[in-house]
Coordinates of C-alpha atoms (C1' of nucleotides) in Angstrom, one line a residue:
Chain A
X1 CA 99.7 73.6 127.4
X2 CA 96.8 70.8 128.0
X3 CA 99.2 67.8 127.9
X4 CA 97.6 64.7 126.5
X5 CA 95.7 66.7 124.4
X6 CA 95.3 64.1 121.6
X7 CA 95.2 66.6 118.7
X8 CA 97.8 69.0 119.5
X9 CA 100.8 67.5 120.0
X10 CA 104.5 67.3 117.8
X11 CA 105.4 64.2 116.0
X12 CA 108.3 62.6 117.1
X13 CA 110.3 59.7 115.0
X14 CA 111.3 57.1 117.5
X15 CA 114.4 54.5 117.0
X16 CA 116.1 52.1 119.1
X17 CA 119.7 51.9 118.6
X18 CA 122.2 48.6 119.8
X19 CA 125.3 49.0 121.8
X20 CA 126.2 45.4 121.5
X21 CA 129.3 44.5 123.4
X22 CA 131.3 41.7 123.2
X23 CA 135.3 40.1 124.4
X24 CA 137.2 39.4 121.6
X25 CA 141.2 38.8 122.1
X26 CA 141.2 41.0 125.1
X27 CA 139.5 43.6 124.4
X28 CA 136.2 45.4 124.8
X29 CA 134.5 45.5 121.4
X30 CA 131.5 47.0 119.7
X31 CA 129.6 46.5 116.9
X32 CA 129.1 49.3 114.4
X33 CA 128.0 49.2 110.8
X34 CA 129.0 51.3 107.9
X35 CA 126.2 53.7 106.6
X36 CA 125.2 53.5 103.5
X37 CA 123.2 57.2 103.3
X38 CA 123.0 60.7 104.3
X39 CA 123.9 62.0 106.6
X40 CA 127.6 60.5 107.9
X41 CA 127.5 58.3 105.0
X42 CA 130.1 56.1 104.6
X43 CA 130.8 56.2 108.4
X44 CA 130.4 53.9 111.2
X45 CA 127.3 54.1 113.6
X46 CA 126.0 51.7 116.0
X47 CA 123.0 49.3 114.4
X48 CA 119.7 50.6 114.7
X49 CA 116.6 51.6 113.0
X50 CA 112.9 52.8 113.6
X51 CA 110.4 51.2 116.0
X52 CA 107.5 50.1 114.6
X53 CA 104.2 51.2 114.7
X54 CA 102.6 47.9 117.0
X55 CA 105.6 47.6 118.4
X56 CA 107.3 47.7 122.6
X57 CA 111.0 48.7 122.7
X58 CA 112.4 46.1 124.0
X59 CA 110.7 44.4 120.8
X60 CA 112.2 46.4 118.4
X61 CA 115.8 46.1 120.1
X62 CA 115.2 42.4 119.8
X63 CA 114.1 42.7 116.4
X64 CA 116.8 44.9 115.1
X65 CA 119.4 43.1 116.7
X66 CA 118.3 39.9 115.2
X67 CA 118.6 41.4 111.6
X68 CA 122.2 43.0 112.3
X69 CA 123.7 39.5 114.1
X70 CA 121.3 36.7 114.6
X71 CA 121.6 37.0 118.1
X72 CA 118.6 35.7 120.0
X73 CA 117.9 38.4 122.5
X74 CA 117.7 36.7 126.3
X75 CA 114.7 38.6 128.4
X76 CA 115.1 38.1 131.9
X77 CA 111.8 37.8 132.2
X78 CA 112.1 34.0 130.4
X79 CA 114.6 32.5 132.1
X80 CA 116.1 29.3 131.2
X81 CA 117.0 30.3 127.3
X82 CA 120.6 31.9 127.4
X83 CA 121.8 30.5 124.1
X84 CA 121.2 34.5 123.3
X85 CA 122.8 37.6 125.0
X86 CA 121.6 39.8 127.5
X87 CA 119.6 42.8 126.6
X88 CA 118.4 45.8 128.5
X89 CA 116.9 49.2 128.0
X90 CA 120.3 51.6 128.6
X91 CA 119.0 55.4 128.0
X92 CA 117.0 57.6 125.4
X93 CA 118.6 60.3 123.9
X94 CA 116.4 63.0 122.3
X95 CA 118.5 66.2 121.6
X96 CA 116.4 68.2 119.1
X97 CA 120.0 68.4 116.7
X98 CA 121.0 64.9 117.1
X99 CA 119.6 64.3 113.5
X100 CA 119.6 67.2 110.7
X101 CA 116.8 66.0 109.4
X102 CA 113.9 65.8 111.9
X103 CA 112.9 65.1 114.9
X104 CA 114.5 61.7 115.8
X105 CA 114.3 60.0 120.0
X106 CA 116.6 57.3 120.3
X107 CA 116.1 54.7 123.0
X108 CA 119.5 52.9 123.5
X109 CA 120.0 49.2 124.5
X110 CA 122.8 47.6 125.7
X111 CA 123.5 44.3 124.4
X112 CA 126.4 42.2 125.9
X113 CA 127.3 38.9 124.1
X114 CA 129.9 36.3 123.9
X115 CA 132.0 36.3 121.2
X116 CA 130.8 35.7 117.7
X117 CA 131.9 34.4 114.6
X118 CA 131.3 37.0 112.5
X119 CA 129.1 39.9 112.4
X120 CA 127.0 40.0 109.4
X121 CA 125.5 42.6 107.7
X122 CA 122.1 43.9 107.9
X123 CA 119.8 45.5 105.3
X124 CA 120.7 48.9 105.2
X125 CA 124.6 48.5 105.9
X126 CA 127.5 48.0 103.9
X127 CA 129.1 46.6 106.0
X128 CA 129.6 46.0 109.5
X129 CA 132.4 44.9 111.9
X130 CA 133.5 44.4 116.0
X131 CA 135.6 47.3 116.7
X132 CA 137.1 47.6 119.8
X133 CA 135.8 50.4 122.0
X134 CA 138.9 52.4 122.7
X135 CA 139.6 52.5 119.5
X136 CA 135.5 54.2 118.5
X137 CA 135.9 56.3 121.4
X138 CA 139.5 57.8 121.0
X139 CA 138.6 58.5 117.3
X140 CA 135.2 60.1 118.6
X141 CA 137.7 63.1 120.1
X142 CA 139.0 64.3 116.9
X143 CA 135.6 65.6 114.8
X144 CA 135.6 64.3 112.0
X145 CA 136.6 60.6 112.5
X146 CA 134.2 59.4 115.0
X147 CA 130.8 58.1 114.7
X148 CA 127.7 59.1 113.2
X149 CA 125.5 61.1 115.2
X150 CA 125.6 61.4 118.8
X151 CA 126.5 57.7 118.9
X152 CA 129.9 58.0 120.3
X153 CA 128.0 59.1 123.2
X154 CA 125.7 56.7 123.9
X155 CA 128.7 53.7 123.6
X156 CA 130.5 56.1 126.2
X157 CA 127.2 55.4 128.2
X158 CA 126.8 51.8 127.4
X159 CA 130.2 50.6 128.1
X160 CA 130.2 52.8 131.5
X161 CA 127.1 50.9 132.2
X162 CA 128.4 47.3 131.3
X163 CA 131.4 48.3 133.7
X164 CA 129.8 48.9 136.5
X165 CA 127.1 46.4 135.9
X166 CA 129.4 43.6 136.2
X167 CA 130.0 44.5 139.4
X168 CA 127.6 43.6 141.2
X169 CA 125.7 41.3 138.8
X170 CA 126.4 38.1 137.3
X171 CA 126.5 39.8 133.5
X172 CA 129.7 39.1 133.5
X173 CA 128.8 35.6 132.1
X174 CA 126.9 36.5 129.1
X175 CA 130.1 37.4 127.4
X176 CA 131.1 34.2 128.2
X177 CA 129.7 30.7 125.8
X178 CA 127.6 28.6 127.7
X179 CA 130.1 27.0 129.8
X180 CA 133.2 28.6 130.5
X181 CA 136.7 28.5 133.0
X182 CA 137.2 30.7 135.8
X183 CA 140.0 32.2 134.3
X184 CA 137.7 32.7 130.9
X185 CA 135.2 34.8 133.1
X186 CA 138.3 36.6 134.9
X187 CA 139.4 37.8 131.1
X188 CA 135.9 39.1 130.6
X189 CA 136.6 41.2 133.9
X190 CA 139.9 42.3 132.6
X191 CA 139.0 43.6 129.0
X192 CA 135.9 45.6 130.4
X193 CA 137.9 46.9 133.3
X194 CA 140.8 47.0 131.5
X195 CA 142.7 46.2 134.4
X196 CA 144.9 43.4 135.6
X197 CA 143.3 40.9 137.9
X198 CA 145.1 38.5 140.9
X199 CA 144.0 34.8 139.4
X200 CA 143.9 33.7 143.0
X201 CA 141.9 35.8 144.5
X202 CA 139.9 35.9 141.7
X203 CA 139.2 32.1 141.7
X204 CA 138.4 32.6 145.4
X205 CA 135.9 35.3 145.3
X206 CA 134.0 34.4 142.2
X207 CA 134.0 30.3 143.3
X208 CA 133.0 31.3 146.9
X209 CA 130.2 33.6 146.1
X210 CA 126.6 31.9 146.2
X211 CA 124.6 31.4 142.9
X212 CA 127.2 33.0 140.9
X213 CA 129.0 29.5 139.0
X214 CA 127.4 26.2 139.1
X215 CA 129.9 23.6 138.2
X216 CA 129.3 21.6 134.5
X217 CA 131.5 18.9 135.0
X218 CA 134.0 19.0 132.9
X219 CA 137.1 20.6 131.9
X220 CA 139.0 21.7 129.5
X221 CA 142.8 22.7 128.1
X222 CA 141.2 25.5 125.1
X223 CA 143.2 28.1 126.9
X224 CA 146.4 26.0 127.2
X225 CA 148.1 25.1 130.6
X226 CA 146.5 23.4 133.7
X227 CA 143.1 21.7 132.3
X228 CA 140.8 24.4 134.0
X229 CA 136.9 23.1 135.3
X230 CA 134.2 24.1 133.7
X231 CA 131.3 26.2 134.8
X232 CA 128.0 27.7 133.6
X233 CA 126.3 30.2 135.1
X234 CA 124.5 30.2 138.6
X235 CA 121.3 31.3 139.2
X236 CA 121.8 34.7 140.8
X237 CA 121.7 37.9 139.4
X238 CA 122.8 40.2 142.2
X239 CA 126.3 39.4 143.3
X240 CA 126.6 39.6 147.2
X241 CA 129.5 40.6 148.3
X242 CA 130.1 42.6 144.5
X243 CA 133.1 42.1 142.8
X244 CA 135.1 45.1 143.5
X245 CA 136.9 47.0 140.4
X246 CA 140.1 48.1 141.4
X247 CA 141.0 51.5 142.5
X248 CA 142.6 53.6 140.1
Chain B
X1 CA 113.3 48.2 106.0
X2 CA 115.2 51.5 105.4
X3 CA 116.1 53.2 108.7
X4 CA 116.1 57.0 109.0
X5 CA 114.0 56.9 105.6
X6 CA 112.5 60.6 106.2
X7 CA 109.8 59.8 104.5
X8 CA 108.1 57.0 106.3
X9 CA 108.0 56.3 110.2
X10 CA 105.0 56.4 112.1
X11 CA 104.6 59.6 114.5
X12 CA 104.9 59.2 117.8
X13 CA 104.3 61.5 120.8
X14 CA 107.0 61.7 123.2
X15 CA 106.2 62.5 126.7
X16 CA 108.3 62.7 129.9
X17 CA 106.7 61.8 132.9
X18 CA 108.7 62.7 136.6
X19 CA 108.8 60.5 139.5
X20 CA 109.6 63.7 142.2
X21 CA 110.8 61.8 145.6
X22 CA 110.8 63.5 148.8
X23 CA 111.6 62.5 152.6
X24 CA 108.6 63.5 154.9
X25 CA 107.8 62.8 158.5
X26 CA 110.4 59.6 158.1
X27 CA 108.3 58.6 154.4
X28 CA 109.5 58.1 151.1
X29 CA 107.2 60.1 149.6
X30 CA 106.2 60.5 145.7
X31 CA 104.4 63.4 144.2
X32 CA 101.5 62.8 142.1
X33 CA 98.7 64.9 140.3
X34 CA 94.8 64.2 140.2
X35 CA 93.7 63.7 136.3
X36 CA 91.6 66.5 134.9
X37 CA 90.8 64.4 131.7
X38 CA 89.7 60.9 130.1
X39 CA 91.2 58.6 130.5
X40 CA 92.0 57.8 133.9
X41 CA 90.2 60.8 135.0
X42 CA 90.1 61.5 138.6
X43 CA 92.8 59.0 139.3
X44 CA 96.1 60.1 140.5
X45 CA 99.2 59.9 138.1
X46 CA 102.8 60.9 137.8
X47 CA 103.4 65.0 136.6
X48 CA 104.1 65.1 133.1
X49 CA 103.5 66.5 129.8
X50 CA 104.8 66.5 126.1
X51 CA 107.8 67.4 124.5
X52 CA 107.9 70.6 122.6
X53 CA 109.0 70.5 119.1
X54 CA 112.6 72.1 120.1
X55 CA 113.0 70.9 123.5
X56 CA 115.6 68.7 124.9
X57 CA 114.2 65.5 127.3
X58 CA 115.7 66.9 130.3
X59 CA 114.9 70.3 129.4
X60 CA 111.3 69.3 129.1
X61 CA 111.7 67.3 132.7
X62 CA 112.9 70.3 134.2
X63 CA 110.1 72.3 132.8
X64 CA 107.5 70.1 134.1
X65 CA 109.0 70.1 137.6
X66 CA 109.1 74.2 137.9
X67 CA 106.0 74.3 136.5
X68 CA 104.7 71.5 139.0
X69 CA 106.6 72.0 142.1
X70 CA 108.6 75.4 141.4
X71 CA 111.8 73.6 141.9
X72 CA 114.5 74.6 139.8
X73 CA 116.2 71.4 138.5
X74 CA 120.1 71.2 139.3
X75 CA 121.6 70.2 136.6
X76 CA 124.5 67.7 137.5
X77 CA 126.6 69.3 134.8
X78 CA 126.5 72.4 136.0
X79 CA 127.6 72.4 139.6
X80 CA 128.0 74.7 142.2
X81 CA 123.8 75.4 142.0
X82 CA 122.4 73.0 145.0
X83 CA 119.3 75.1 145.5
X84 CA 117.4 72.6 143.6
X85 CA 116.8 69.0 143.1
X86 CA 118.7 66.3 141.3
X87 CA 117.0 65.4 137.7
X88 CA 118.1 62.3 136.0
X89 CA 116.8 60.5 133.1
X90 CA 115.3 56.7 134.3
X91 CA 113.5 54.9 131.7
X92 CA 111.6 54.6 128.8
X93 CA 108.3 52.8 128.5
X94 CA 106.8 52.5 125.0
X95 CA 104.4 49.8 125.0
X96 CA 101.7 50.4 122.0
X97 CA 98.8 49.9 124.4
X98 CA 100.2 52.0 127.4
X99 CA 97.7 55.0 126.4
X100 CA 94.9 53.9 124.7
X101 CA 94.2 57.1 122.6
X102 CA 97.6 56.6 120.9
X103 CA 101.2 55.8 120.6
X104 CA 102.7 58.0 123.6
X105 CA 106.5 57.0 124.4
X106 CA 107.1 58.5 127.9
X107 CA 110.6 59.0 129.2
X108 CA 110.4 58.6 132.6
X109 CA 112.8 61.1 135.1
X110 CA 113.4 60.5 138.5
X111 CA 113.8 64.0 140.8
X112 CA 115.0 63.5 144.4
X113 CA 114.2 66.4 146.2
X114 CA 114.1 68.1 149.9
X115 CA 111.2 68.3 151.5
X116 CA 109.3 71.1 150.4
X117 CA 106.6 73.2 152.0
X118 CA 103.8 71.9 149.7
X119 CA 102.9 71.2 146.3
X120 CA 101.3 73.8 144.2
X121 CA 98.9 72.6 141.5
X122 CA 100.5 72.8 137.6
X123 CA 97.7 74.0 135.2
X124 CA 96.2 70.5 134.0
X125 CA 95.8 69.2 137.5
X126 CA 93.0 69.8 140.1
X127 CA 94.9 68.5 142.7
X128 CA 99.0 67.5 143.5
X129 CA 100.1 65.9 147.2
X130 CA 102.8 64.4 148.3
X131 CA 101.7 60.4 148.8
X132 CA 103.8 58.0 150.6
X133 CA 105.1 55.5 148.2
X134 CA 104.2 52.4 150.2
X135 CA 100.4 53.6 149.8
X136 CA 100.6 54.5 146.1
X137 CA 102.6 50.9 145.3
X138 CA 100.2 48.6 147.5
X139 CA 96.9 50.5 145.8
X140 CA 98.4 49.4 142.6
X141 CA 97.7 46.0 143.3
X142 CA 94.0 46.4 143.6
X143 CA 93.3 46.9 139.8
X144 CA 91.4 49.9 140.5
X145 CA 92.6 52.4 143.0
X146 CA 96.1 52.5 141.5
X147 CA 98.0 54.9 139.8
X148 CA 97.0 55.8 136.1
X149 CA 98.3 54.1 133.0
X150 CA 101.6 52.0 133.8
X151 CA 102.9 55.1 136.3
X152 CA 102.6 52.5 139.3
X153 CA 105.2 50.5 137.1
X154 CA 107.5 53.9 136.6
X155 CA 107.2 55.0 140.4
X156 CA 108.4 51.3 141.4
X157 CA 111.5 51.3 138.8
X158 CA 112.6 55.3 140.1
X159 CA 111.9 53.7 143.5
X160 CA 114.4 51.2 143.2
X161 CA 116.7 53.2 141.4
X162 CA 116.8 55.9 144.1
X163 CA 117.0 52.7 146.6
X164 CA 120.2 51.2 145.1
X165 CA 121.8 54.7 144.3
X166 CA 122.0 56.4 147.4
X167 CA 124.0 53.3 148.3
X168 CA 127.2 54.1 146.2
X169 CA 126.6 57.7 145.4
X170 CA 126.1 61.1 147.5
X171 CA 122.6 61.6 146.2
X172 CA 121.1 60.8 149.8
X173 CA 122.0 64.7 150.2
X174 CA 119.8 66.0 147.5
X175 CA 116.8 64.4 149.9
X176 CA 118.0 67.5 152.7
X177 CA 117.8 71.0 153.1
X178 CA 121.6 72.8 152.3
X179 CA 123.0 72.3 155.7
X180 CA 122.2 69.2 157.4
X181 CA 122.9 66.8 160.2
X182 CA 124.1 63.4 160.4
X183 CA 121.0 62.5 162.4
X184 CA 118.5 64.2 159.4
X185 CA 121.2 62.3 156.7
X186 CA 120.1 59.2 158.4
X187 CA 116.8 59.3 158.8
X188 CA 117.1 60.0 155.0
X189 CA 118.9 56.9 154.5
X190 CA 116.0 55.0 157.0
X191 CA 113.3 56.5 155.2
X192 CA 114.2 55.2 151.5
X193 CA 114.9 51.8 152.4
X194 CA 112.5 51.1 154.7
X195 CA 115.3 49.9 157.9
X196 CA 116.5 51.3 161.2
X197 CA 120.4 52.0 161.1
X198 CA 122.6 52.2 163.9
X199 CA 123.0 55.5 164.6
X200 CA 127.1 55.5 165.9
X201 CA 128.0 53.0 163.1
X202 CA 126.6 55.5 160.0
X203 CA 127.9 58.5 161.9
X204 CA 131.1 56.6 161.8
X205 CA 130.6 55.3 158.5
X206 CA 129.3 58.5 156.6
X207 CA 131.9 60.9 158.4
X208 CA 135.1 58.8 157.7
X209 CA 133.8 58.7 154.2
X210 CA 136.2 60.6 152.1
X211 CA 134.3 64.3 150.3
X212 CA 130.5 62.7 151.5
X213 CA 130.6 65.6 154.0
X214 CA 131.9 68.8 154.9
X215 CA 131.4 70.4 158.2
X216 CA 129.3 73.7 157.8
X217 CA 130.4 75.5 160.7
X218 CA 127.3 75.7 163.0
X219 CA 125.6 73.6 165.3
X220 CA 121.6 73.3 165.3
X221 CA 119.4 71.9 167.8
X222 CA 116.1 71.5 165.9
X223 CA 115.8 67.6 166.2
X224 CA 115.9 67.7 169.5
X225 CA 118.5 66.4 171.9
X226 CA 122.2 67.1 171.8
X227 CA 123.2 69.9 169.4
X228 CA 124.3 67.9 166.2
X229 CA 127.1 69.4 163.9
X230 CA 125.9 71.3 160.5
X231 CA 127.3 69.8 157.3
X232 CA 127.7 70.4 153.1
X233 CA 127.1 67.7 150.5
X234 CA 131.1 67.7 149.9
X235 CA 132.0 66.9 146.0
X236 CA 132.2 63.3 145.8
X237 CA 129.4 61.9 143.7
X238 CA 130.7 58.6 144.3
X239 CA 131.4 56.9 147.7
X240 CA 133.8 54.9 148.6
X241 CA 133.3 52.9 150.7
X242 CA 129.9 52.5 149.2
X243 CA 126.9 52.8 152.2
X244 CA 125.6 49.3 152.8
X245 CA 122.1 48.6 152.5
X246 CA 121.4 45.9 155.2
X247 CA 120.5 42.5 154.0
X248 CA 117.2 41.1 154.8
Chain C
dG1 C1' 161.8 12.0 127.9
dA2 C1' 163.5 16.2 130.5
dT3 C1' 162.7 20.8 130.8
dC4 C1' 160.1 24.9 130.3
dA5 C1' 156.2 27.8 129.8
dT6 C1' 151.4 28.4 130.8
dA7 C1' 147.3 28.2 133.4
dG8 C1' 144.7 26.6 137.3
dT9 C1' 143.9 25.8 142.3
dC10 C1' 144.7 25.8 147.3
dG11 C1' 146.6 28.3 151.4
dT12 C1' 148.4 31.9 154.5
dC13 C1' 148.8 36.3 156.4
dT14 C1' 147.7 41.1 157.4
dG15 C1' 145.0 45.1 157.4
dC16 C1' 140.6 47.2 157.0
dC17 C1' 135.8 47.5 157.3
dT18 C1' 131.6 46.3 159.5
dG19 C1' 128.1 45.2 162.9
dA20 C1' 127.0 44.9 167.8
dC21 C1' 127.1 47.5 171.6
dG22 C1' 128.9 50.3 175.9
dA23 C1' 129.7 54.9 177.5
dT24 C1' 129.6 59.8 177.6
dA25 C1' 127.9 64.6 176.3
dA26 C1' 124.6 68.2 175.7
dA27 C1' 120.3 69.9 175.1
dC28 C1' 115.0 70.1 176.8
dA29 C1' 110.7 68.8 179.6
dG30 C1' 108.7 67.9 183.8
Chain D
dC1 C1' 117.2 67.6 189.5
dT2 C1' 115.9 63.8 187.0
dG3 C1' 114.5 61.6 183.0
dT4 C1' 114.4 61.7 177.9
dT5 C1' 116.3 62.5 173.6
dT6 C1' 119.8 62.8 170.3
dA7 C1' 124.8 63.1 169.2
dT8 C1' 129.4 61.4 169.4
dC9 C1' 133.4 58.6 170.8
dG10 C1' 135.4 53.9 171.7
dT11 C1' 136.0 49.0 171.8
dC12 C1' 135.9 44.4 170.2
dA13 C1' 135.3 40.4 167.3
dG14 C1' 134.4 38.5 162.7
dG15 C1' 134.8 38.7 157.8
dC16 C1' 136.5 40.0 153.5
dA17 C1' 140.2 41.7 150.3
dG18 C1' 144.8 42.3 148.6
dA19 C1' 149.5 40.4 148.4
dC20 C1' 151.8 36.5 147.5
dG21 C1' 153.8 31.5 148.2
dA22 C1' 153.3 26.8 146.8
dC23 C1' 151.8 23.1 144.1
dT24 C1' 149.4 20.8 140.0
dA25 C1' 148.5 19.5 135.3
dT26 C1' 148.7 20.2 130.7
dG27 C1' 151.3 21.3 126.0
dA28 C1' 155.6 22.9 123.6
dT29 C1' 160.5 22.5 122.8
dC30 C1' 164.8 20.6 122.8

DNA sequence: GATCATAGTCGTCTGCCTGACGATAAACAG
DNA sequence: CTGTTTATCGTCAGGCAGACGACTATGATC
């Protein structure tokens, strides 16, 4: 085979679908959207749809997850807007099977965002909702109930990657608003992790490690107790020393 | 706009393209092809070639690198085969103008490999070598003696991912021959991130390190020196303690 | 208003890991 | 036999992490 051969090669359909991840009440959720046609109609699959033809990836993840919740995708590569969420290229999944009908690529993106008001729904969905991830991935064992596609898959992948990403990054803060509390961005460690965190040592580690929280001033009671101070987020993006998930 | 509408998408060709990393003579070394064709002809690029029709991604990578290299790709899912080198997907790159025949979506794989005897030609190519990365990434900053379409850009990212990698996981052994010393693991480690170690610290470090290595049984003199112990990649993936890369 | 529950913040202590480096061992080259 | 090279073992001090005690500042409840 002569590989770049202009005229000779097999058309591909290529989409980019969201994992977009977010804390709500203490838990790791996702958002999914109901389909509205063959095949899996009627069940839940994460947000997604074709690239276009002028288009770069990254563009159409932004685009598509502007349609599905508004959300202003943040590129690294323009700092200083973060009213949006974080978005990054996660993996491309290209199984000839993965869609009965043709010949579909898939280039996932992970999305992590703070908590929303409400997902709304985009064009093509009936509906669509924040679903917390054990409960998409537990039903993704028993056939029939999962999601669409091989999409219980690529949020296995996605939330894997958010987990360890938060170790030794600052991402942790783009679930969190704009400013937040220590102990906000400590619950944001627990719901990913699902695991239990030490306040105290918490506090220590994540106020003593350079460029991670800038102070904002303030403080507030939102989360009850001890008015907590307010932080927003530093300007480093590798952690150094890394948070350190528990062993199990 | 209706995803997954069957009937209108615009075709795309889907390529993968394989960033093959070896160790030589204390180098991080990439292996790259000398263009046959328009455009870019007579420049050197990354292997790579189209997707067929009923081809999985990573079967097509691993198709590209036997026919390349003649390495048979090992297959992290399926283990007990370490005869060949470790394939994982990296990245996708898929901007409009990155071929400018037409829209080519490329989905990059990285392949860390031993250090082989010497690259035989695939069909398209005249020529394939081992280059030392350093060369191939400071030539792409002279607009014109660099690497063919965005592959400078691909061989940077699979740089860096095999740079921070090795630091948590076992992959430094899929750089070495089956059985290997702590001396040639090192060098390994030296060679991919450009720094001298401390030779008693990492043999300290990598043999108190819980499943990195398993003694092999024999001694071997072939660096010179003080017969050095023979070891197996043991079967942790992931270390713990995590290597440490030194800061700058 | 006293008390309680909740959350935040500051310290202390101990064990482990790391980096720096000395010392010894076992091969080969001259 | 001496120097060179590489491997391997030990030692020591500093730093970081986990366990946990103590105190503070708010709102809720009686």
């Amino acid at each position: 085979m002569s590989p770049y051969d202009p005229s000779a090669f097999p058309p591909f359909a290529v989409t980019v679908d969201l994992v977009v991840l977010t804390v709500r009440r203490h838990a790791l959720c996702a958002l999914v959207v109901r389909r509205g046609e063959q095949p899996f109609q009627g069940r839940w699959a994460l947000p997604g749809g074709f690239v276009r033809a002028d288009e770069d990836l990254a563009g159409a993840a932004a685009r598509e997850l502007s349609e599905e919740t508004g959300l202003c995708a943040h590129d690294p590569a323009v700092p200083g807007v973060d009213n949006g969420a974080h978005l990054e290229q996660l993996a491309t999944y290209g199984d000839p099977k993965r869609d009965p009908r043709m010949r579909v690529v898939s280039v996932a993106h992970l999305v992590l965002a703070p908590d929303l008001p409400a997902p709304r729904a985009g064009g093509d969905a009936n509906g669509a909702r924040w679903a917390p991830v054990d409960e998409l991935l537990a039903a993704g064992d028993q056939a029939t109930a999962g999601l669409a596609f091989d999409h219980a898959r690529i949020l296995g992948d996605g939330v894997e990657r958010a987990r360890s990403k938060i170790e030794y990054s600052s991402l942790a803060t783009a679930f969190c608003p704009p400013e937040f509390t220590v102990g906000e961005l400590r619950r944001v460690y627990e719901a990913v992790w699902g695991v239990a965190l030490d306040p105290r040592n918490f506090h220590r580690k994540v106020t003593g490690t350079p460029g991670f929280l800038v102070p904002a001033g303030g403080t507030t009671t939102r989360q009850g107790g001890r008015p907590a101070q307010l932080f927003r987020a530093g300007g480093a993006t590798l952690l150094n020393p890394p948070m350190l998930r528990p062993e199990v």
